[in-house]
């Protein structure tokens, strides 16, 4: 365990930059992924430095607009979802390609909708939480190199005072598609560009669209318009007959034209505050971990904007990695636990690349047979209920599950629903403590043993006899239907030893509490 001498909550301005002290974890990149990760680690009692190349000014320009159900559940487990939902638009249908429409209302979740809200609102809540937890923010800090050995990682950086360095036990690169961290550790970013000359603008509209999120396509163009909720709208479009290099200037007339081609109207667009041209890639790093350095979010994977999954996948990367880093740094788990980040999240990234890419390719089909195929698939998605459930489950993240060992209970690795508990609370309210949660039948007194300070206990509100051990990220680590107390207790002790390090002497982290309050 490394030491730190900085007081929690210190924020260093670009003008006054002393030598950096050692932190437990350095996170590079202050987007949603990095902010959630840093906040989780700091709330676990670890010292965290967050490096960001940009100046310390929250921009009102944004990329993402959609927050899906699984991300809202993760934010709920951090006490942030209700505030975010209150300021956004709930979308009860999501257009994909052709006439295909997904219905989030069928999702088994507290958040059966897509929340339309700008990315900067997500960042605002996550930054507030991270600061309160004691994360040290360093803006105007550019990473120049990354060196690691068996004891830790040293980052070479440039800030307002010149060139310096910082050291940590682990480093996580959440610094976007052009990740300096990824390049510094020698990881390739294989893939290809799937669509060029996409147009983006933030505009005012004279007429209000029929939905906060409006999307449509014609044989030669597609466009979407999303509301920020404050009178500004995000427009993204593509015109088959107006392809240009990313560096080519964009005329506002191009934006209006692509909207009219795809949507039939431009809704009286005026007063653009931001216009750009970009391309969309499909790329994924082959590994998310190299020694003591990890990648998450766009630094690990990028894909088309179809389905609005980008920011959401990054948030879920962070939720998967944060509790594992905390467990290892606090001595509760061996370093090998961190290998499961690659095992669990890399396949998810690959699935998102494939599904979002398929949506774009279907939307761009131009030939008569291609359009006929697209129409057939749209009808199937709309009317074949199992296919519809699978599609919305995949896009929303609700259907994501992780590999389980052979012979494990069928629930193992699956997302835990936000069940009501005997004391009237919800599971995701208990997860706000950042610990495992054991849900057992009322009256079950199986001993927790050495891991008692790492597990909250709760009872079903019903007479269900299944026992579940839920991970801090809301996935089921272990379950049993055994009814004999001896069998249940032995299986539970084995699971606790595997997941929470029972029998491993804990190492106190800087600022951490020695025990976690248990809930009955």
Coordinates of C-alpha atoms in Angstrom, one line a residue:
X1 CA 0.0 0.0 0.0
X2 CA 1.4 3.4 -0.9
X3 CA 1.2 6.5 1.2
X4 CA -0.3 9.8 0.6
X5 CA 0.3 13.1 2.4
X6 CA -2.4 15.2 0.7
X7 CA -5.5 16.1 2.6
X8 CA -8.7 14.6 1.2
X9 CA -10.6 17.0 -1.1
X10 CA -7.6 19.0 -2.2
X11 CA -8.1 20.5 -5.6
X12 CA -4.9 21.9 -7.3
X13 CA -5.3 24.8 -9.7
X14 CA -3.3 25.0 -12.8
X15 CA -1.5 28.1 -11.5
X16 CA -0.2 26.5 -8.3
X17 CA 1.1 23.0 -8.8
X18 CA 3.3 21.5 -6.2
X19 CA 5.1 18.1 -6.7
X20 CA 2.5 15.4 -6.9
X21 CA 2.4 13.0 -4.0
X22 CA 1.8 9.3 -4.4
X23 CA -1.8 8.1 -4.7
X24 CA -3.3 4.6 -4.5
X25 CA -4.9 5.1 -8.0
X26 CA -4.4 7.7 -10.7
X27 CA -7.3 8.1 -13.1
X28 CA -6.5 9.8 -16.4
X29 CA -9.5 11.5 -18.0
X30 CA -12.4 13.3 -16.3
X31 CA -15.3 12.2 -18.4
X32 CA -18.2 10.2 -17.0
X33 CA -16.2 7.0 -16.9
X34 CA -13.3 8.5 -15.0
X35 CA -15.5 10.5 -12.7
X36 CA -17.6 7.5 -11.6
X37 CA -14.5 5.3 -11.1
X38 CA -12.6 8.0 -9.1
X39 CA -15.6 8.6 -6.9
X40 CA -16.1 4.9 -6.2
X41 CA -12.4 4.5 -5.2
X42 CA -12.4 7.6 -3.0
X43 CA -15.6 6.6 -1.3
X44 CA -13.9 3.2 -0.5
X45 CA -11.2 5.2 1.4
X46 CA -8.5 5.2 -1.2
X47 CA -6.4 8.2 -2.3
X48 CA -7.2 9.1 -5.9
X49 CA -5.8 11.6 -8.3
X50 CA -7.8 12.5 -11.4
X51 CA -5.7 14.0 -14.2
X52 CA -7.5 15.9 -17.0
X53 CA -5.9 17.6 -20.0
X54 CA -8.7 20.1 -20.3
X55 CA -8.9 23.3 -18.2
X56 CA -11.1 23.2 -15.1
X57 CA -14.2 24.6 -16.9
X58 CA -17.3 22.4 -17.2
X59 CA -18.4 22.6 -20.9
X60 CA -22.0 22.8 -22.0
X61 CA -21.0 21.0 -25.2
X62 CA -21.7 17.3 -25.0
X63 CA -21.5 14.1 -27.0
X64 CA -23.9 11.7 -25.3
X65 CA -27.6 12.3 -24.8
X66 CA -29.0 9.0 -23.8
X67 CA -28.7 7.3 -20.4
X68 CA -29.9 3.7 -20.4
X69 CA -31.6 1.7 -17.7
X70 CA -28.6 -0.2 -16.5
X71 CA -26.6 3.0 -16.2
X72 CA -29.4 4.6 -14.2
X73 CA -29.3 1.5 -11.9
X74 CA -25.6 2.1 -11.4
X75 CA -26.2 5.7 -10.6
X76 CA -29.0 4.7 -8.3
X77 CA -26.5 2.6 -6.4
X78 CA -24.6 5.8 -5.9
X79 CA -27.6 7.9 -4.8
X80 CA -27.6 10.0 -8.1
X81 CA -30.2 8.6 -10.4
X82 CA -33.3 10.3 -9.0
X83 CA -31.7 13.8 -9.3
X84 CA -30.6 13.1 -12.9
X85 CA -34.0 11.7 -13.9
X86 CA -35.8 14.8 -12.5
X87 CA -34.0 17.0 -15.0
X88 CA -34.3 14.9 -18.1
X89 CA -36.8 13.5 -20.6
X90 CA -38.1 10.0 -20.3
X91 CA -38.2 8.3 -23.6
X92 CA -40.6 5.3 -23.8
X93 CA -39.7 4.2 -27.3
X94 CA -36.3 4.1 -29.1
X95 CA -36.1 4.1 -32.9
X96 CA -33.2 2.0 -34.3
X97 CA -33.4 1.5 -38.1
X98 CA -36.1 1.7 -40.7
X99 CA -39.3 1.4 -38.7
X100 CA -37.8 -0.7 -35.8
X101 CA -38.8 0.7 -32.4
X102 CA -37.8 -0.7 -29.0
X103 CA -40.0 -0.3 -26.0
X104 CA -38.0 0.2 -22.8
X105 CA -41.3 0.0 -20.8
X106 CA -41.0 -3.8 -20.9
X107 CA -37.7 -3.8 -19.0
X108 CA -37.8 -5.3 -15.5
X109 CA -36.3 -2.3 -13.8
X110 CA -37.1 0.8 -11.7
X111 CA -36.1 2.8 -14.8
X112 CA -38.2 1.4 -17.8
X113 CA -37.2 4.2 -20.2
X114 CA -34.3 5.9 -21.9
X115 CA -33.4 9.2 -20.2
X116 CA -32.5 12.0 -22.6
X117 CA -30.2 14.3 -20.8
X118 CA -26.9 15.9 -21.8
X119 CA -23.6 14.3 -20.8
X120 CA -22.5 17.3 -18.9
X121 CA -25.4 16.8 -16.5
X122 CA -24.1 13.3 -15.8
X123 CA -20.6 14.7 -15.3
X124 CA -21.8 17.4 -13.0
X125 CA -23.3 14.9 -10.6
X126 CA -20.4 12.5 -10.7
X127 CA -17.9 15.4 -10.3
X128 CA -19.8 16.7 -7.2
X129 CA -19.7 13.2 -5.7
X130 CA -16.0 12.7 -6.5
X131 CA -15.0 16.0 -4.9
X132 CA -17.1 15.3 -1.8
X133 CA -15.4 11.9 -1.5
X134 CA -11.9 13.5 -1.6
X135 CA -10.7 13.0 -5.1
X136 CA -7.8 15.3 -6.0
X137 CA -8.4 16.9 -9.4
X138 CA -5.6 18.1 -11.6
X139 CA -6.7 20.0 -14.7
X140 CA -4.4 21.2 -17.5
X141 CA -2.3 18.1 -16.9
X142 CA -1.1 16.3 -20.1
X143 CA 0.3 12.7 -19.8
X144 CA 3.6 12.3 -21.6
X145 CA 4.5 8.8 -20.6
X146 CA 3.7 5.8 -18.4
X147 CA 6.3 3.5 -16.8
X148 CA 5.5 0.6 -14.5
X149 CA 7.2 -2.0 -12.5
X150 CA 6.2 -4.6 -9.8
X151 CA 5.6 -1.9 -7.2
X152 CA 3.6 0.7 -9.1
X153 CA 3.2 3.1 -12.0
X154 CA 4.8 6.4 -12.7
X155 CA 3.2 8.9 -15.0
X156 CA 5.3 11.6 -16.6
X157 CA 3.2 14.7 -17.3
X158 CA 3.2 18.4 -18.3
X159 CA 1.2 21.0 -16.5
X160 CA 1.3 24.8 -16.1
X161 CA 4.5 24.6 -14.1
X162 CA 6.4 22.4 -16.5
X163 CA 7.2 18.7 -16.6
X164 CA 6.7 16.5 -13.5
X165 CA 5.6 13.0 -12.4
X166 CA 3.1 11.2 -10.3
X167 CA 3.1 7.7 -8.9
X168 CA 0.4 5.2 -8.0
X169 CA -0.2 1.6 -7.3
X170 CA -2.5 1.4 -10.3
X171 CA -3.5 3.7 -13.2
X172 CA -6.7 3.7 -15.2
X173 CA -6.9 5.4 -18.6
X174 CA -10.3 6.8 -19.3
X175 CA -8.9 9.4 -21.7
X176 CA -11.0 8.7 -24.7
X177 CA -10.5 7.3 -28.2
X178 CA -7.1 9.0 -28.7
X179 CA -6.0 7.7 -25.3
X180 CA -2.4 8.7 -24.4
X181 CA -2.4 6.0 -21.7
X182 CA -3.3 3.3 -24.3
X183 CA -0.5 4.4 -26.6
X184 CA 2.0 4.7 -23.8
X185 CA 1.5 1.0 -22.8
X186 CA 1.8 -0.1 -26.4
X187 CA -1.7 -1.4 -27.0
X188 CA -3.0 -1.3 -30.5
X189 CA -6.5 -0.1 -31.3
X190 CA -7.5 -2.2 -34.3
X191 CA -10.7 -1.5 -36.2
X192 CA -12.0 0.6 -39.0
X193 CA -14.0 3.7 -39.9
X194 CA -17.6 2.6 -40.7
X195 CA -19.2 5.9 -41.6
X196 CA -17.6 9.2 -42.7
X197 CA -18.6 12.8 -42.9
X198 CA -21.3 12.8 -40.1
X199 CA -22.6 16.2 -39.2
X200 CA -23.2 17.5 -35.7
X201 CA -24.7 20.7 -34.5
X202 CA -26.3 22.2 -31.4
X203 CA -29.2 24.5 -32.5
X204 CA -32.4 26.3 -31.6
X205 CA -35.6 25.2 -33.3
X206 CA -38.6 27.3 -34.3
X207 CA -40.9 24.3 -34.1
X208 CA -40.8 21.6 -31.4
X209 CA -40.3 18.0 -32.7
X210 CA -42.9 15.4 -31.8
X211 CA -40.5 13.7 -29.3
X212 CA -37.5 14.7 -27.2
X213 CA -35.6 12.2 -29.3
X214 CA -36.6 12.1 -33.0
X215 CA -34.8 9.9 -35.5
X216 CA -35.5 8.8 -39.1
X217 CA -33.8 7.8 -42.3
X218 CA -34.3 8.0 -46.1
X219 CA -32.4 6.0 -48.7
X220 CA -29.8 8.7 -48.9
X221 CA -29.7 10.2 -45.4
X222 CA -30.4 9.8 -41.7
X223 CA -30.8 12.3 -38.9
X224 CA -31.7 12.5 -35.2
X225 CA -32.6 15.4 -33.1
X226 CA -32.4 15.3 -29.3
X227 CA -33.5 17.8 -26.8
X228 CA -31.2 19.1 -24.0
X229 CA -34.3 20.3 -22.2
X230 CA -33.2 24.0 -22.1
X231 CA -34.2 25.1 -25.6
X232 CA -31.1 23.7 -27.3
X233 CA -31.2 20.6 -29.5
X234 CA -28.5 18.2 -30.7
X235 CA -28.6 17.3 -34.4
X236 CA -26.6 14.5 -35.9
X237 CA -27.0 13.6 -39.6
X238 CA -25.4 12.0 -42.6
X239 CA -26.0 12.7 -46.3
X240 CA -24.8 10.0 -48.8
X241 CA -24.3 12.6 -51.5
X242 CA -22.4 15.2 -49.3
X243 CA -19.3 13.4 -48.2
X244 CA -16.2 15.4 -47.2
X245 CA -13.1 15.1 -45.1
X246 CA -13.4 15.6 -41.3
X247 CA -11.3 18.8 -41.6
X248 CA -13.6 20.3 -44.2
X249 CA -15.7 23.3 -42.9
X250 CA -19.4 22.7 -42.3
X251 CA -22.0 25.1 -43.6
X252 CA -25.1 25.4 -41.5
X253 CA -27.1 24.8 -44.7
X254 CA -25.7 21.3 -44.8
X255 CA -27.2 20.6 -41.4
X256 CA -30.6 21.9 -42.4
X257 CA -30.5 19.9 -45.7
X258 CA -29.7 16.6 -44.1
X259 CA -32.5 17.1 -41.6
X260 CA -35.0 17.8 -44.4
X261 CA -33.8 14.8 -46.4
X262 CA -34.2 12.4 -43.4
X263 CA -37.0 13.9 -41.3
X264 CA -38.9 15.9 -43.9
X265 CA -38.3 19.2 -42.1
X266 CA -35.6 21.1 -40.3
X267 CA -38.0 22.4 -37.7
X268 CA -36.8 25.9 -38.4
X269 CA -33.2 25.4 -37.1
X270 CA -31.4 28.6 -36.2
X271 CA -28.6 30.1 -34.1
X272 CA -26.1 27.2 -34.1
X273 CA -23.7 27.3 -31.2
X274 CA -21.6 24.4 -32.3
X275 CA -21.1 22.7 -35.7
X276 CA -18.6 20.0 -36.6
X277 CA -18.0 17.1 -39.0
X278 CA -16.7 13.7 -37.7
X279 CA -16.4 10.0 -38.6
X280 CA -17.5 7.0 -36.6
X281 CA -15.1 4.1 -35.9
X282 CA -15.4 0.6 -34.7
X283 CA -12.3 -0.1 -32.6
X284 CA -11.4 -2.2 -29.5
X285 CA -8.2 -2.7 -27.6
X286 CA -7.3 -6.4 -27.4
X287 CA -6.6 -6.1 -23.7
X288 CA -8.1 -3.9 -21.1
X289 CA -5.2 -4.6 -18.6
X290 CA -1.5 -4.4 -19.0
X291 CA 0.2 -5.1 -15.7
X292 CA -1.0 -2.3 -13.3
X293 CA -2.6 -0.2 -16.0
X294 CA -6.2 -0.5 -17.1
X295 CA -8.4 1.0 -19.9
X296 CA -12.0 1.9 -19.6
X297 CA -14.6 3.7 -21.7
X298 CA -13.7 5.1 -25.1
X299 CA -10.0 4.4 -24.3
X300 CA -10.9 0.7 -24.5
X301 CA -13.6 0.7 -27.2
X302 CA -15.3 3.0 -29.6
X303 CA -18.3 2.3 -31.9
X304 CA -21.1 4.0 -33.8
X305 CA -23.5 6.3 -31.9
X306 CA -26.5 4.0 -32.9
X307 CA -28.5 3.1 -29.9
X308 CA -26.8 5.8 -27.7
X309 CA -24.6 3.2 -25.9
X310 CA -21.2 4.8 -25.7
X311 CA -21.2 6.7 -22.4
X312 CA -23.3 3.9 -20.9
X313 CA -20.8 1.2 -21.6
X314 CA -18.0 3.3 -20.1
X315 CA -20.0 3.9 -16.9
X316 CA -20.5 0.2 -16.6
X317 CA -16.8 -0.5 -17.2
X318 CA -16.1 1.8 -14.3
X319 CA -18.6 0.1 -12.0
X320 CA -17.1 -3.3 -12.8
X321 CA -13.5 -2.2 -12.1
X322 CA -13.8 0.1 -9.2
X323 CA -14.8 -2.4 -6.5
X324 CA -12.2 -4.8 -7.6
X325 CA -9.4 -2.3 -7.4
X326 CA -10.7 -1.3 -3.9
X327 CA -10.8 -4.9 -2.8
X328 CA -7.2 -5.6 -3.9
X329 CA -5.8 -2.3 -2.5
X330 CA -7.4 -2.9 0.8
X331 CA -6.0 -6.4 1.0
X332 CA -9.4 -8.2 0.8
X333 CA -8.7 -9.9 -2.5
X334 CA -5.6 -11.1 -4.5
X335 CA -4.4 -9.2 -7.5
X336 CA -5.8 -12.0 -9.7
X337 CA -9.3 -10.6 -9.1
X338 CA -8.4 -7.8 -11.4
X339 CA -8.0 -10.2 -14.3
X340 CA -11.8 -10.7 -14.3
X341 CA -12.2 -7.1 -15.5
X342 CA -10.9 -8.3 -18.9
X343 CA -12.9 -11.5 -18.8
X344 CA -16.2 -9.8 -18.0
X345 CA -16.0 -6.5 -19.9
X346 CA -14.1 -7.2 -23.1
X347 CA -16.9 -9.4 -24.4
X348 CA -19.5 -6.7 -23.6
X349 CA -17.5 -4.2 -25.6
X350 CA -17.3 -6.6 -28.5
X351 CA -21.1 -7.1 -28.4
X352 CA -21.8 -3.4 -28.4
X353 CA -19.4 -2.9 -31.4
X354 CA -21.4 -5.6 -33.3
X355 CA -24.9 -4.5 -32.4
X356 CA -24.3 -0.7 -32.9
X357 CA -22.5 -1.4 -36.2
X358 CA -25.4 -3.6 -37.4
X359 CA -27.8 -0.8 -36.7
X360 CA -25.8 1.7 -38.8
X361 CA -25.3 -0.8 -41.6
X362 CA -29.1 -1.5 -41.7
X363 CA -29.9 2.2 -41.7
X364 CA -27.6 2.8 -44.7
X365 CA -29.0 0.0 -46.9
X366 CA -29.9 1.5 -50.2
X367 CA -30.8 -1.3 -52.6
X368 CA -34.3 -2.6 -52.9
X369 CA -33.4 -6.1 -51.5
X370 CA -31.6 -4.4 -48.7
X371 CA -34.5 -2.1 -47.8
X372 CA -36.8 -5.1 -47.9
X373 CA -34.5 -7.0 -45.5
X374 CA -34.4 -4.0 -43.2
X375 CA -38.2 -3.8 -43.3
X376 CA -38.5 -7.5 -42.4
X377 CA -36.1 -7.2 -39.5
X378 CA -37.9 -4.1 -38.2
X379 CA -41.2 -5.9 -38.2
X380 CA -39.6 -8.8 -36.4
X381 CA -38.2 -6.5 -33.7
X382 CA -41.5 -4.8 -33.3
X383 CA -43.7 -7.8 -33.2
X384 CA -41.7 -10.9 -32.0
X385 CA -41.7 -10.3 -28.3
X386 CA -38.7 -12.5 -27.4
X387 CA -36.6 -10.7 -30.0
X388 CA -37.9 -7.3 -28.8
X389 CA -37.0 -8.1 -25.2
X390 CA -33.5 -9.3 -26.2
X391 CA -32.9 -6.2 -28.3
X392 CA -33.9 -3.7 -25.7
X393 CA -32.1 -5.8 -23.0
X394 CA -28.9 -5.6 -25.0
X395 CA -29.1 -1.9 -25.8
X396 CA -30.1 -0.9 -22.3
X397 CA -27.5 -3.1 -20.6
X398 CA -30.1 -4.8 -18.5
X399 CA -29.4 -8.2 -20.2
X400 CA -25.7 -8.0 -19.7
X401 CA -24.4 -11.0 -17.6
X402 CA -20.9 -12.3 -16.8
X403 CA -19.4 -15.8 -17.1
X404 CA -20.0 -18.2 -14.2
X405 CA -18.0 -21.3 -13.2
X406 CA -19.3 -24.7 -14.3
X407 CA -21.9 -26.0 -11.9
X408 CA -22.7 -22.5 -10.5
X409 CA -26.3 -21.6 -9.7
X410 CA -28.2 -20.4 -12.8
X411 CA -28.5 -16.8 -11.3
X412 CA -24.7 -16.5 -10.9
X413 CA -23.2 -13.7 -13.1
X414 CA -26.6 -12.1 -13.8
X415 CA -27.7 -8.7 -12.9
X416 CA -29.5 -8.5 -9.6
X417 CA -32.9 -6.8 -9.8
X418 CA -33.7 -4.0 -7.4
X419 CA -35.7 -6.2 -5.0
X420 CA -37.7 -4.9 -2.0
X421 CA -36.3 -6.2 1.3
X422 CA -37.9 -7.1 4.6
X423 CA -37.1 -3.8 6.3
X424 CA -38.8 -1.8 3.4
X425 CA -35.5 -0.8 1.7
X426 CA -34.3 -1.6 -1.8
X427 CA -31.3 -3.6 -2.8
X428 CA -29.7 -0.7 -4.7
X429 CA -30.1 1.5 -1.6
X430 CA -27.9 -1.0 0.3
X431 CA -25.4 -1.1 -2.6
X432 CA -24.7 2.6 -1.9
X433 CA -22.4 1.4 0.9
X434 CA -20.1 0.0 -1.7
X435 CA -20.1 -3.5 -0.2
X436 CA -21.4 -7.0 -1.0
X437 CA -25.0 -7.6 0.0
X438 CA -26.2 -11.0 1.3
X439 CA -29.9 -11.5 0.8
X440 CA -31.2 -14.6 2.8
X441 CA -34.5 -15.9 4.0
X442 CA -35.8 -14.3 7.2
X443 CA -34.3 -16.0 10.2
X444 CA -31.3 -17.5 8.4
X445 CA -28.4 -17.0 10.7
X446 CA -25.6 -18.4 8.7
X447 CA -22.4 -16.9 10.1
X448 CA -20.4 -14.5 7.9
X449 CA -17.1 -15.2 9.6
X450 CA -14.1 -13.1 8.9
X451 CA -15.8 -11.2 6.1
X452 CA -18.5 -9.8 8.3
X453 CA -17.2 -6.2 7.9
X454 CA -17.4 -6.4 4.1
X455 CA -21.0 -7.7 3.7
X456 CA -24.3 -6.1 4.4
X457 CA -27.1 -8.6 5.3
X458 CA -30.7 -8.4 4.4
X459 CA -33.8 -10.6 4.3
X460 CA -36.3 -11.1 1.5
X461 CA -39.6 -9.3 1.9
X462 CA -41.3 -12.5 0.7
X463 CA -41.0 -16.1 1.8
X464 CA -38.4 -16.9 -0.9
X465 CA -35.8 -19.4 0.2
X466 CA -32.9 -18.6 -2.2
X467 CA -29.8 -17.0 -0.8
X468 CA -27.9 -14.5 -2.9
X469 CA -24.6 -12.8 -2.5
X470 CA -24.6 -9.6 -4.6
X471 CA -21.4 -7.9 -5.7
X472 CA -21.0 -4.1 -5.2
X473 CA -21.7 -3.6 -8.9
X474 CA -25.1 -5.2 -8.7
X475 CA -24.3 -8.6 -10.1
X476 CA -24.9 -11.9 -8.4
X477 CA -21.6 -13.5 -7.2
X478 CA -23.2 -16.6 -5.7
X479 CA -26.6 -18.2 -5.0
X480 CA -28.0 -21.3 -3.5
X481 CA -31.4 -22.9 -3.1
X482 CA -30.2 -25.3 -0.4
X483 CA -32.6 -25.4 2.5
X484 CA -30.5 -27.3 5.1
X485 CA -28.7 -24.7 7.3
X486 CA -25.5 -26.8 7.3
X487 CA -25.4 -27.0 3.5
X488 CA -26.3 -23.3 3.1
X489 CA -23.7 -22.2 5.7
X490 CA -20.8 -24.2 4.2
X491 CA -21.6 -23.0 0.7
X492 CA -21.8 -19.4 1.9
X493 CA -18.5 -19.6 3.7
X494 CA -16.8 -20.9 0.5
X495 CA -18.3 -18.1 -1.5
X496 CA -17.3 -15.4 1.0
X497 CA -13.8 -16.7 1.0
X498 CA -13.6 -16.5 -2.8
X499 CA -15.3 -13.1 -3.3
X500 CA -14.6 -11.1 -0.1
X501 CA -11.3 -12.6 1.0
X502 CA -12.3 -14.2 4.3
X503 CA -9.1 -15.3 6.0
X504 CA -7.0 -12.7 4.2
X505 CA -5.7 -10.2 6.7
X506 CA -7.0 -6.8 5.5
X507 CA -4.6 -3.9 5.0
X508 CA -6.0 -0.5 6.1
X509 CA -6.3 2.0 3.2
X510 CA -5.6 5.7 3.8
X511 CA -8.7 7.2 5.4
X512 CA -10.7 4.0 5.3
X513 CA -12.9 2.8 8.2
X514 CA -12.0 -0.5 9.8
X515 CA -15.5 -1.8 9.5
X516 CA -18.6 -1.3 7.5
X517 CA -21.9 -1.0 9.3
X518 CA -24.1 -4.0 8.9
X519 CA -27.7 -3.8 8.0
X520 CA -30.2 -6.3 9.3

